[in-house]
XYZ file of C-alpha atoms in Angstrom:
552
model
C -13.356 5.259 28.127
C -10.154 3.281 28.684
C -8.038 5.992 29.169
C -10.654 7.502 31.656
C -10.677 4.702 33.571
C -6.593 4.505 33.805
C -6.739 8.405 35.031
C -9.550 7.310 37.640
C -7.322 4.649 38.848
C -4.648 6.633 38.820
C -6.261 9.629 41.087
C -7.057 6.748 43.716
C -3.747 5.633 43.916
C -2.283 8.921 44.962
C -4.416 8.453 47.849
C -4.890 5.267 48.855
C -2.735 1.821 48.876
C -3.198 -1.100 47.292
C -4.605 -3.996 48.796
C -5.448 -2.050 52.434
C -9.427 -1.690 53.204
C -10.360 1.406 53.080
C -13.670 3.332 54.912
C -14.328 5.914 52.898
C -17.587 8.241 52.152
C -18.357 10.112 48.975
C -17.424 13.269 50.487
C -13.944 12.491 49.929
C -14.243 10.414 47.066
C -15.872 13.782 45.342
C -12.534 15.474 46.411
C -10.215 12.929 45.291
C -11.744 12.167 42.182
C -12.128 16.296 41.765
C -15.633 15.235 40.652
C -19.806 15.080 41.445
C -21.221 12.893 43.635
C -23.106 11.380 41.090
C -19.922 10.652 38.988
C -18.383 9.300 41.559
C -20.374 5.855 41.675
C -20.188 5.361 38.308
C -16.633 5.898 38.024
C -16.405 3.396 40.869
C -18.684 1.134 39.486
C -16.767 1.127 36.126
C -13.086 0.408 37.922
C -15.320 -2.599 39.948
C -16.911 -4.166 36.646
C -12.811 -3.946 35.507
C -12.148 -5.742 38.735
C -9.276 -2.779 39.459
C -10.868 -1.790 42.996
C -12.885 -3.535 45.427
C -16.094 -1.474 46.337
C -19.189 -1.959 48.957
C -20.818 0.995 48.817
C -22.811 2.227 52.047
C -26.421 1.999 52.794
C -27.539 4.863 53.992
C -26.382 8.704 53.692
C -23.431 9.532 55.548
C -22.197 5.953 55.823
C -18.906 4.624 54.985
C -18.765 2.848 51.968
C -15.354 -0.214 51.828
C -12.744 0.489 49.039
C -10.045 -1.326 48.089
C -7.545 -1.373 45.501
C -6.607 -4.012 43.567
C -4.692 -2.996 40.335
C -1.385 -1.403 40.312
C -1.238 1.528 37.385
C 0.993 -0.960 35.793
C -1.650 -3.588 35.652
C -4.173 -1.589 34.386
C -2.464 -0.541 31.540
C -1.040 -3.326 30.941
C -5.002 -4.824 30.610
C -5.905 -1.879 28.422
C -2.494 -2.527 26.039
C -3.475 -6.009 25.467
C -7.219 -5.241 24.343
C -5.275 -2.407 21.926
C -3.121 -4.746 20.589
C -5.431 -7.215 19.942
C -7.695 -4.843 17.891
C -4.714 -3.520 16.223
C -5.426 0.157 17.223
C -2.350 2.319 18.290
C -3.897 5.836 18.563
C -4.923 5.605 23.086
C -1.177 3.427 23.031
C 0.796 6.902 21.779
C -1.547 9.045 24.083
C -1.387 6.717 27.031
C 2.752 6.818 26.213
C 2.446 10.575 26.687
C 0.219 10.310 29.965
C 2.315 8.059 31.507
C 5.416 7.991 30.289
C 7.730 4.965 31.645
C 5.116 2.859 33.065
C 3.569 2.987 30.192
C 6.573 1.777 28.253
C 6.937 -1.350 30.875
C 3.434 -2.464 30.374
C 3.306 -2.393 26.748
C 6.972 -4.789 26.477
C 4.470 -6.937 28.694
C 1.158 -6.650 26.764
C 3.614 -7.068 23.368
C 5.226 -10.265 24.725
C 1.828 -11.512 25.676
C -0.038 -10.474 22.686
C 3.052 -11.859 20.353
C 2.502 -15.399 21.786
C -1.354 -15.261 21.542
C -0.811 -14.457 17.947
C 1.837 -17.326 17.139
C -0.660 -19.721 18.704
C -3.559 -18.670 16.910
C -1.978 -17.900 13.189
C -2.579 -14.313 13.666
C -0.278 -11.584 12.629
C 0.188 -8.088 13.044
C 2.012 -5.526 11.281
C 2.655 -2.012 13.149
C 3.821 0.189 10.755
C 1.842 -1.124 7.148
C 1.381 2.084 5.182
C -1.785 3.838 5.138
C -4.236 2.190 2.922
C -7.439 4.451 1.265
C -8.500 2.052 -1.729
C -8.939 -1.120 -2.365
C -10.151 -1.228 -5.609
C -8.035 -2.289 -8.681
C -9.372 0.225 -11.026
C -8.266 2.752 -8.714
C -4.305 2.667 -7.565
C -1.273 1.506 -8.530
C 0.462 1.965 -4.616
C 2.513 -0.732 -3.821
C 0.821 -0.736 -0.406
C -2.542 -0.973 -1.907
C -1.894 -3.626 -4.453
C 0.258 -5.697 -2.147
C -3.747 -6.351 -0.253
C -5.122 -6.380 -3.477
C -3.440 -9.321 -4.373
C -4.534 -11.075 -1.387
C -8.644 -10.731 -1.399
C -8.799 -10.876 -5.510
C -7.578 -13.373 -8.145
C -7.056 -12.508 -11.491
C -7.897 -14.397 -14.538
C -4.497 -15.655 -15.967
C -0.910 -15.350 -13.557
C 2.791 -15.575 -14.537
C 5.505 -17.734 -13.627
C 8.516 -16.792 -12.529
C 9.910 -16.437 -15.947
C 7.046 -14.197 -16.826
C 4.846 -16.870 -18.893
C 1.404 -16.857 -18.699
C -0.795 -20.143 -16.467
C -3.841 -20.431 -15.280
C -5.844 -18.784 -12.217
C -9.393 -17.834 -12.335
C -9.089 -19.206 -16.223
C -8.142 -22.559 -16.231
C -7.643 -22.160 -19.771
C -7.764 -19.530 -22.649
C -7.441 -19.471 -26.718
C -6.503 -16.250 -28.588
C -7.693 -16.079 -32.096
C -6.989 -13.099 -34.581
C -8.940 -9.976 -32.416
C -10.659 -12.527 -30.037
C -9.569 -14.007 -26.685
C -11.957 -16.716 -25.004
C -11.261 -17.641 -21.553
C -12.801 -21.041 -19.526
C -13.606 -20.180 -16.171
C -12.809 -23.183 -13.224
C -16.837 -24.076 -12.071
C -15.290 -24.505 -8.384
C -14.863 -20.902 -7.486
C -15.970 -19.441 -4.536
C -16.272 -15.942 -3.430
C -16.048 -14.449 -0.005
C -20.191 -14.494 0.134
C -20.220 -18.055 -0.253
C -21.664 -17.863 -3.689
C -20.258 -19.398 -6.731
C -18.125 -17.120 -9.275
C -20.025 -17.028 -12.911
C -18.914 -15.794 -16.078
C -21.422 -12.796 -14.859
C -19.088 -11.526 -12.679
C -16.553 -11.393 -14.484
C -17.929 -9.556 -17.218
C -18.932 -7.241 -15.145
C -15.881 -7.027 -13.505
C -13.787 -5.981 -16.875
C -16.447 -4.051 -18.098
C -16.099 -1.144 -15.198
C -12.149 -1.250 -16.543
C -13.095 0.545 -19.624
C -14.531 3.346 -17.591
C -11.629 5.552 -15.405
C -8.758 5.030 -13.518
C -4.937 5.387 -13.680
C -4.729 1.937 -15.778
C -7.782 2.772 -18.155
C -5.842 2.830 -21.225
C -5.108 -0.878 -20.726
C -8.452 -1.566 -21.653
C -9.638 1.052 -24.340
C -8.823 -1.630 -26.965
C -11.891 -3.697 -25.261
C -14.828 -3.634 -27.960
C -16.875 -5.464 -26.217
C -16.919 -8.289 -23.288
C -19.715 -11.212 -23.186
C -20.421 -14.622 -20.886
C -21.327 -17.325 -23.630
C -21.731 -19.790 -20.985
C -21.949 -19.845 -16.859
C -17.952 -20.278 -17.391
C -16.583 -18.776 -20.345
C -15.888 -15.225 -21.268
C -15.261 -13.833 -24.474
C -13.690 -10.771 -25.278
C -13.692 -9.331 -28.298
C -10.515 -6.745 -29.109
C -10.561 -3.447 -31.496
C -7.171 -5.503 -33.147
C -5.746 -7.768 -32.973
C -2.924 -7.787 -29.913
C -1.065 -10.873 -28.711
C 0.259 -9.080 -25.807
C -3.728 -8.437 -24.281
C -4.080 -11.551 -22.359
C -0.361 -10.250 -19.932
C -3.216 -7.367 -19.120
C -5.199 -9.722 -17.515
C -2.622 -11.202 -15.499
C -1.976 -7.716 -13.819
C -3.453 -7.089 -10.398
C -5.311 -4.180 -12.124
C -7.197 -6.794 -13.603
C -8.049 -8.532 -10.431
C -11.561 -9.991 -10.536
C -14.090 -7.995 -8.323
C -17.807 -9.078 -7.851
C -20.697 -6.568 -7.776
C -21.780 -7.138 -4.256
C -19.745 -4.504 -1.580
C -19.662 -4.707 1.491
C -19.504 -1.313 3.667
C -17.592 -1.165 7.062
C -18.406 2.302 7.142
C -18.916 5.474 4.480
C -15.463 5.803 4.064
C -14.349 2.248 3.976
C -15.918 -0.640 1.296
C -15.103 -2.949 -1.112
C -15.995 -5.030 -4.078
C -16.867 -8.843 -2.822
C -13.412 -10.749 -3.968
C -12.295 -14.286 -4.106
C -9.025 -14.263 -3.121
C -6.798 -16.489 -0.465
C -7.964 -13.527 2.050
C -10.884 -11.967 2.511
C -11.330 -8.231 4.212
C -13.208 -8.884 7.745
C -12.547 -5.688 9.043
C -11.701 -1.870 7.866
C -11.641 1.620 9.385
C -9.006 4.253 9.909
C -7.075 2.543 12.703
C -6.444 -0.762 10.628
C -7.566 -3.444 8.232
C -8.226 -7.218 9.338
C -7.391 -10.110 6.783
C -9.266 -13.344 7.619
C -8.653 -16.483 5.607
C -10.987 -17.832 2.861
C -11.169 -20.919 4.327
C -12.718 -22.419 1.048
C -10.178 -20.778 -1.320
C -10.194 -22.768 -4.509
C -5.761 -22.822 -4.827
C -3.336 -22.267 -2.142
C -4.475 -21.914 1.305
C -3.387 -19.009 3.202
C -0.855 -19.861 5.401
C -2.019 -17.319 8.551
C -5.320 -17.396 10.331
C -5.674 -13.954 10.147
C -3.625 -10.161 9.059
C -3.923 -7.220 11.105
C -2.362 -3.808 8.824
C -2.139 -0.750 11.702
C -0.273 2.138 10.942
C 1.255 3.013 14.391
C 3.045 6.051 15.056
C 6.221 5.895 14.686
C 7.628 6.829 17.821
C 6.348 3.148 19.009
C 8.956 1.447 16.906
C 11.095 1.775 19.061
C 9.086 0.798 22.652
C 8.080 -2.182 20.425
C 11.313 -3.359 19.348
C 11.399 -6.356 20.936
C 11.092 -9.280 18.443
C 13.328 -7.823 15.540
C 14.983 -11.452 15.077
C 14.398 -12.205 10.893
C 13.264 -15.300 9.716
C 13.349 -17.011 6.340
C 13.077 -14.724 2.963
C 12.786 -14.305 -0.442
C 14.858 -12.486 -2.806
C 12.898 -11.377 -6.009
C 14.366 -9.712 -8.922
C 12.678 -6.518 -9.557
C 13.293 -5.064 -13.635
C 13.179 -1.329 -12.849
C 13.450 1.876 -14.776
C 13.862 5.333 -13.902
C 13.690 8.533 -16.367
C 12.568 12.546 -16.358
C 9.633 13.637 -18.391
C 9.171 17.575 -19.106
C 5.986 19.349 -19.138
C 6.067 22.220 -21.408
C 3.746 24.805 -19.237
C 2.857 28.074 -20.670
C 4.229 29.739 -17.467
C 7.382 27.630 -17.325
C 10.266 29.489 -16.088
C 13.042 28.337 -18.760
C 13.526 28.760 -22.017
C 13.055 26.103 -24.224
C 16.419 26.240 -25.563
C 18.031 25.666 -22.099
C 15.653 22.991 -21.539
C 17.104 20.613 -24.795
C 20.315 21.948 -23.630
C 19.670 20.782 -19.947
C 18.812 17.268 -21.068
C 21.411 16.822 -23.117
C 23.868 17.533 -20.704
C 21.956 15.175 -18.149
C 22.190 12.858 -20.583
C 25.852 12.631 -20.453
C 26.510 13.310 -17.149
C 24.128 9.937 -16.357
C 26.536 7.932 -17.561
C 29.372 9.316 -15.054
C 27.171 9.095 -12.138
C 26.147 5.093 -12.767
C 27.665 3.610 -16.026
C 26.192 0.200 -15.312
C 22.831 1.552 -15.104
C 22.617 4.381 -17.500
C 20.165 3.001 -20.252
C 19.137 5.075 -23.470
C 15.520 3.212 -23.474
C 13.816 -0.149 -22.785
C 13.588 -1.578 -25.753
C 17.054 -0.255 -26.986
C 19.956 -1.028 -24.243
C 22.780 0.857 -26.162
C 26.194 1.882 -24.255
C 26.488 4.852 -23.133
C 29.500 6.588 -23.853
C 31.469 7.919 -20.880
C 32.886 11.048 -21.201
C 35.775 12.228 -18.773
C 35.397 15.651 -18.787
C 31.999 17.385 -19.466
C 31.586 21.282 -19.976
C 28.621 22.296 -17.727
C 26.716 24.715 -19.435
C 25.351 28.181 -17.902
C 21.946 28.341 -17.739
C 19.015 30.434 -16.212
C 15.610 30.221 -15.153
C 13.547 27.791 -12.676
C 12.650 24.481 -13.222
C 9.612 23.204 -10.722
C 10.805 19.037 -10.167
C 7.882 16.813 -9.190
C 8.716 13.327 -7.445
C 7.268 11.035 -5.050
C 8.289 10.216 -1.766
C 11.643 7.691 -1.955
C 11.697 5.118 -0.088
C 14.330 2.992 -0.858
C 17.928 4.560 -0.515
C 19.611 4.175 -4.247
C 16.698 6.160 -5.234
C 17.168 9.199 -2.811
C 20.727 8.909 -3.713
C 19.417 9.006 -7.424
C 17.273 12.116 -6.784
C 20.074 13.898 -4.741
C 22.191 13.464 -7.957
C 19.595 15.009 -9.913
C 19.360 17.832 -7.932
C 23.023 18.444 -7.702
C 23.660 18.364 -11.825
C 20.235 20.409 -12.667
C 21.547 23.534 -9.882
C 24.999 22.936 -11.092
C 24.193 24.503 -14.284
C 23.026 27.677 -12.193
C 18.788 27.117 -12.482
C 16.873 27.473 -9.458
C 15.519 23.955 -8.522
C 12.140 23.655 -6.477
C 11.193 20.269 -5.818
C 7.944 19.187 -5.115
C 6.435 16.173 -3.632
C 3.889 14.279 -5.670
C 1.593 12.570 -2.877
C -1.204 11.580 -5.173
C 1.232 8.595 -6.680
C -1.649 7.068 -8.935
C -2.260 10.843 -10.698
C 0.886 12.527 -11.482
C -1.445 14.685 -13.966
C -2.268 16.229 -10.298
C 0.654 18.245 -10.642
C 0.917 19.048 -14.263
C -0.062 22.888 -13.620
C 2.753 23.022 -10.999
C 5.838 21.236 -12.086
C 7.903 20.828 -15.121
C 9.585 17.974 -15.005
C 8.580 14.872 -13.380
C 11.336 11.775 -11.639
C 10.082 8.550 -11.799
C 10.858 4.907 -11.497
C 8.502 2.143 -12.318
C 8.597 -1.478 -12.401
C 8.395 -2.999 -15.677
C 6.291 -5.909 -16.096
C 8.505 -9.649 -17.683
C 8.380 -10.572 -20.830
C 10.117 -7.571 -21.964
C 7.826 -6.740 -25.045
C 4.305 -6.853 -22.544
C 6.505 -4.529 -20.010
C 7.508 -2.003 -22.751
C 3.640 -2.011 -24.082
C 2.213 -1.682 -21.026
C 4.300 1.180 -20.149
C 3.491 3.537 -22.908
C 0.620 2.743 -22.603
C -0.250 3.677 -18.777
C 3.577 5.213 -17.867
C 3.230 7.933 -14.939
C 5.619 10.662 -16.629
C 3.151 9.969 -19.817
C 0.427 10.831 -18.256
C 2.128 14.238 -16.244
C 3.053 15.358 -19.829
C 0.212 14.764 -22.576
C -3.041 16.266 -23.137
C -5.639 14.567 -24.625
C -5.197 15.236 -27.640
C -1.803 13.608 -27.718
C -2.875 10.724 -25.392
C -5.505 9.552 -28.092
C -2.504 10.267 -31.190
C -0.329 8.138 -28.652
C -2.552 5.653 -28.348
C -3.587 4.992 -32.362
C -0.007 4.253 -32.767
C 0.642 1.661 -30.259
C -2.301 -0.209 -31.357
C -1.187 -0.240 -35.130
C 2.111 -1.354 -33.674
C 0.400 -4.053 -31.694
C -1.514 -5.523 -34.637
C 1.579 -5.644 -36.655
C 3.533 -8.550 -37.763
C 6.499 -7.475 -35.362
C 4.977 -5.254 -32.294
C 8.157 -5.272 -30.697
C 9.761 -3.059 -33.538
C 6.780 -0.485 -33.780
C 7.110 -0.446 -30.023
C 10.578 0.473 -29.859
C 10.064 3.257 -32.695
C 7.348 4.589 -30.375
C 9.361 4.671 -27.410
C 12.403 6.409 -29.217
C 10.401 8.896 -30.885
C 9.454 10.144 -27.231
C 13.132 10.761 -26.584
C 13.601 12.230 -29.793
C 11.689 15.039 -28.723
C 13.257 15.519 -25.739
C 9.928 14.792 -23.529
C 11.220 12.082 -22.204
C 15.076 11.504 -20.606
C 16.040 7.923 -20.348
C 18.388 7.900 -16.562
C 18.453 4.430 -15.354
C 17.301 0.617 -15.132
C 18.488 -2.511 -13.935
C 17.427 -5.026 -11.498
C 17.243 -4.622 -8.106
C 17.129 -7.398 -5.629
C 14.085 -7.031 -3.207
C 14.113 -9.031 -0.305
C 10.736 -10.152 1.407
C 10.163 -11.570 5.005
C 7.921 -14.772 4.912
C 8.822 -15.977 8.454
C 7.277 -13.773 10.749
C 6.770 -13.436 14.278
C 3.078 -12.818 15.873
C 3.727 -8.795 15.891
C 5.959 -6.984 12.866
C 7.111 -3.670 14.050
C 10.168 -2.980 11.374
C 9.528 -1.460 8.242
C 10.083 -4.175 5.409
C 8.902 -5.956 2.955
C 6.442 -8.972 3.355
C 5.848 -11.496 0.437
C 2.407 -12.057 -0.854
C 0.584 -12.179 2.195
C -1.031 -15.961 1.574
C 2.811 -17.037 1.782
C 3.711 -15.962 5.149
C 4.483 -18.126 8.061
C 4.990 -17.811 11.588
C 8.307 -19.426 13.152
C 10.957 -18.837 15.604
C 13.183 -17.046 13.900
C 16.636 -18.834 12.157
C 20.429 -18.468 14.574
C-alpha cells in the first residue's frame, strides 16, 4: 500500500505544485491518476489520511473539488523509510531504491539518521545484514547464526568459564556419582510466560534430545531422565562418563519448555528462559525483547531487531561504520578431509590412499605452524623440500560449505590447487544444508570441514567423534553404532583420554579421515554498537551488547 501511495503522489506531482491551491474536478484527476473515478477518491482520501495532499472534495457533480499538495516525493519516502526501518523490513526499501532511484537514496540517509537516534534513545538495535535464520530449536542446528539467538532466549543447565570449567546456570549445583548425575535446579526461574521453571520442564526438555537431530548422539548414552523433586533432576547414564555433564553446558542442550508459541506456520518456538525472549518472527526479521525478570545478567539492550537486507543497501546505509569497544575470543579450531567411499566413485581406491598421502605432506609446506596429525596427538610434521607429485586419474566430487572467513577460502583454494595438480578432475560442490552433511553423501566424495572444538581438550575431542560433520558424511549405520560402542567403553575407562585418542587415530589409519589443520584463531566481536548495524561482523552474545558513541 505504501509504495502505491508514493506512485500516487508521485503522478500528482508531475502535474501540479506543491503548496499552490488547486481547482480541480475528477475528470482530470481520472486522467492524471490514469485511473476510475471511483479510485480516484480513495486514492485521494488515502494521500489526505497521510496528510501528503490537502483535499475538499466538491459537492455536487461537475464541481471543482480544492487540491493541494503538501509532501515533496522526498518527504514521503522519507515517512515510508522510517516506518520500514522501524519494523526492520527491507524488501519495499530495495524496490522503492529501484523506483526511485536517487531520491530514494537521500531519504533513506535521512530516515537512517533519524531511525539510528530513536534507537540509541530507546536501547533498541538493529542489525541489517544478520544471516537468514529458519530454526530456532537446539535439537535442530548447529549454524553459527542460529545458535548465536539460541543462546540468547535459552539457558542451559551448567556453563563454562573462560578456561573451559564447568559453573552453574539453570543448575545451581550438580553431583556426579559412578553412572548418575543429579542436578539442583535454582527455585527463582522464570520463563518468558511468566511461569516458574520446574524440574518438569526440564525433563522434558532432555528427553526430546534422545530423539533426532544433528547432535543426537550426544545423548544416546541417556538411560533414562527423572524430576525427584520440583528442582532436581536426575539422570541416569548407560556408563559411567565424567565428560557428560560438558554436554549439558552446550547450547544444544539449551533448556526449552513445552509451551510454543506460533508467529505464523512457518515460524515458532519452544517457550525459553533466556536474557531475551523472541517477540516477533516472520521472513522479513526476528525481534528480541528483554526478559525483564531474567533470573542472572540483565540484557543490556531494550530490544534486537535481525533483518536480512539485501545487500546492495550496504552501501546506501553506510553511514555509521565508526567501531566501538570489542572482544577478542580465542577460537580452538580444526580443519580436515573425510572420504566417502561411493559405489559410483570416479577414482580408484589406490589413487585415493595415494592422494592423501601426498596431501598429507604437502600440508605441511602450505602452513607448517598449523599442520596437525590429530587432536589428541599434536606431532610435528615433517617438512619436506621437494615432493614428487604423483599422476593420477579419475574425478573426485569435493563437498564444502560456504567460507566465510578468508584463511579458510585461502585453505580451500589450496586444496583445490594440490588435488588438480595431480591431474584428477575436481568438482566442488557446495554443502548448503550445514547441520546434514549426510545430505550430500550420494553426491560427493570427499568432504572439507572445519569445526570448533569445544575447551577442555578431552570433552572437545569426545564430543567430536561423537557428533563430527565429516563423521557423519562418511558412515552408515552400521558403522555409526560400531563407532559409538567404542567411545563409550573408552569413556567408562580409567583413562578416556587414551581410548579417545586410539579412536581418533584409528580413523586416520584408514585413510577416512585426513588431519589438515588447527590452531586458534582470534575472533573479534563488536559489543559497542550504534542504533543500526549495517557491516557484516561479529556481535558478542547478544545480552552483552551496548550502545555508545563510538571510541576516536
Amino acid at each position: 500500500m505504501n509504495e502505491a501511495n508514493i506512485r500516487r503522489l508521485n503522478q500528482l506531482l508531475n502535474r501540479y505544485e506543491r503548496y499552490h491551491c488547486y481547482q480541480v474536478i475528477l475528470d482530470e484527476l481520472e486522467q492524471v491518476l490514469s485511473t476510475s473515478r471511483r479510485n480516484v477518491s480513495i486514492i485521494l482520501k488515502n494521500l489526505s489520511d497521510l496528510e501528503w495532499i490537502e483535499w475538499r472534495p466538491s459537492v455536487g457533480r461537475g464541481k471543482a473539488s480544492q487540491l493541494i499538495i503538501r509532501s515533496s516525493l522526498s518527504d514521503a519516502l522519507q515517512q515510508v523509510l522510517k516506518e520500514e526501518l522501524k519494523q526492520g523490513r527491507f524488501q519495499l526499501v530495495t524496490r522503492l531504491l529501484e523506483l526511485y532511484g536517487a531520491t530514494t537514496v537521500n531519504a533513506l540517509a535521512l530516515a537512517t539518521a533519524a531511525q539510528n537516534d530513536w534507537n540509541e534513545a530507546n536501547s533498541a538495535l538493529l542489525i541489517t545484514h544478520y544471516p537468514w535464520v529458519d530454526s530456532l530449536d537446539p535439537q535442530r542446528t548447529v549454524r553459527h547464526a542460529e545458535l548465536h539467538v539460541i543462546r540468547s532466549i535459552y539457558d542451559t543447565l551448567l556453563k563454562q568459564n573462560i578456561e573451559g570449567k564447568l559453573k552453574p546456570s539453570l543448575a545451581h549445583d550438580w553431583q556426579m556419582e559412578g553412572d548418575m548425575l543429579t542436578l539442583w535446579l535454582r527455585p527463582d526461574i522464570q520463563r518468558h510466560d511468566g511461569n516458574i521453571l520446574s524440574a518438569s520442564d526440564v525433563v522434558w526438555s532432555l528427553k526430546r534430545l534422545q530423539g533426532e537431530g544433528p547432535v543426537v548422539h550426544l545423548f544416546e548414552q541417556v538411560e533414562s531422565v527423572s524430576a525427584s523433586s520440583p528442582t532436581q533432576v536426575e539422570i541416569q547414564l548407560k556408563r559411567a562418563n565424567t565428560l557428560f555433564p560438558y554436554v549439558l553446558a552446550m547450547p544444544h542442550a539449551s533448556v526449552v519448555c513445552p509451551e510454543v508459541i506460533h508467529f505464523d506456520d512457518k515460524h515458532r518456538y519452544h517457550c525459553g528462559t533466556g536474557p531475551f525472549r523472541l517477540h516477533h518472527w516472520n521472513n522479513e526479521h526476528l525481534v528480541l525483547k528483554r526478559h525483564e525478570y531474567y533470573f542472572a545478567e540483565s540484557a543490556l539492550l531494550t530490544q534486537i531487531t535481525l533483518s536480512h537486507a539485501d545487500e546492495k543497501l550496504a552501501n546506501v546505509m553506510s553511514f555509521n561504520q565508526g567501531e566501538g569497544a570489542t572482544e577478542t575470543t580465542m577460537l580452538s579450531a580444526f580443519s580436515y578431509l573425510t572420504y566417502n567411499q561411493r559405489a559410483q566413485a570416479g577414482i580408484a581406491e589406490e589413487d585415493w590412499h595415494t592422494l592423501f598421502t601426498y596431501l598429507e605432506q604437502r600440508k605441511g609446506q602450505y602452513a607448517p605452524q598449523r599442520a596437525v596429525s590429530g587432536l589428541c596427538s599434536q606431532s610435528e610434521i615433517s617438512l619436506i623440500s621437494s615432493l614428487a607429485i604423483p599422476q593420477l586419474h579419475g574425478t573426485l566430487v569435493l563437498a564444502e560449505p560456504k567460507w566465510t572467513l578468508p584463511y579458510l577460502q585461502a585453505t580451500a583454494d589450496w586444496l583445490h590447487q594440490a588435488i588438480r595438480a595431480t591431474g584428477l578432475t575436481l568438482q566442488v560442490l557446495e554443502l548448503t544444508e550445514i547441520s546434514h552433511p549426510e545430505s550430500v553423501r550420494a553426491e560427493a566424495d570427499l568432504l572439507l570441514i572445519e569445526e570448533v572444538i569445544e575447551s577442555p581438550l578431552e570433552y572437545g575431542v569426545y564430543e567430536w567423534l561423537l557428533i563430527a560433520s565429516g563423521l557423519r558424511f562418511v558412515f552408515t549405520e552400521h558403522e555409526w553404532r560400531m563407532h559409538h560402542e567404542k567411545i563409550a567403553a573408552a569413556v567408562a575407562a580409567d583413562n578416556p583420554v587414551e581410548g579417545l585418542a586410539d579412536i581418533e587415530q584409528a580413523l586416520y589409519q584408514h585413510r577416512r579421515i585426513l588431519p589438515l589443520f588447527a590452531g586458534k584463531e582470534a575472533i573479534t566481536k563488536a559489543q559497542q554498537v550504534k542504533g543500526i548495524q549495517v557491516k557484516k561482523t561479529g556481535y558478542s552474545d547478544f545480552y552483552q551488547l551496548w550502545i555508545g558513541e563510538p571510541q576516536r
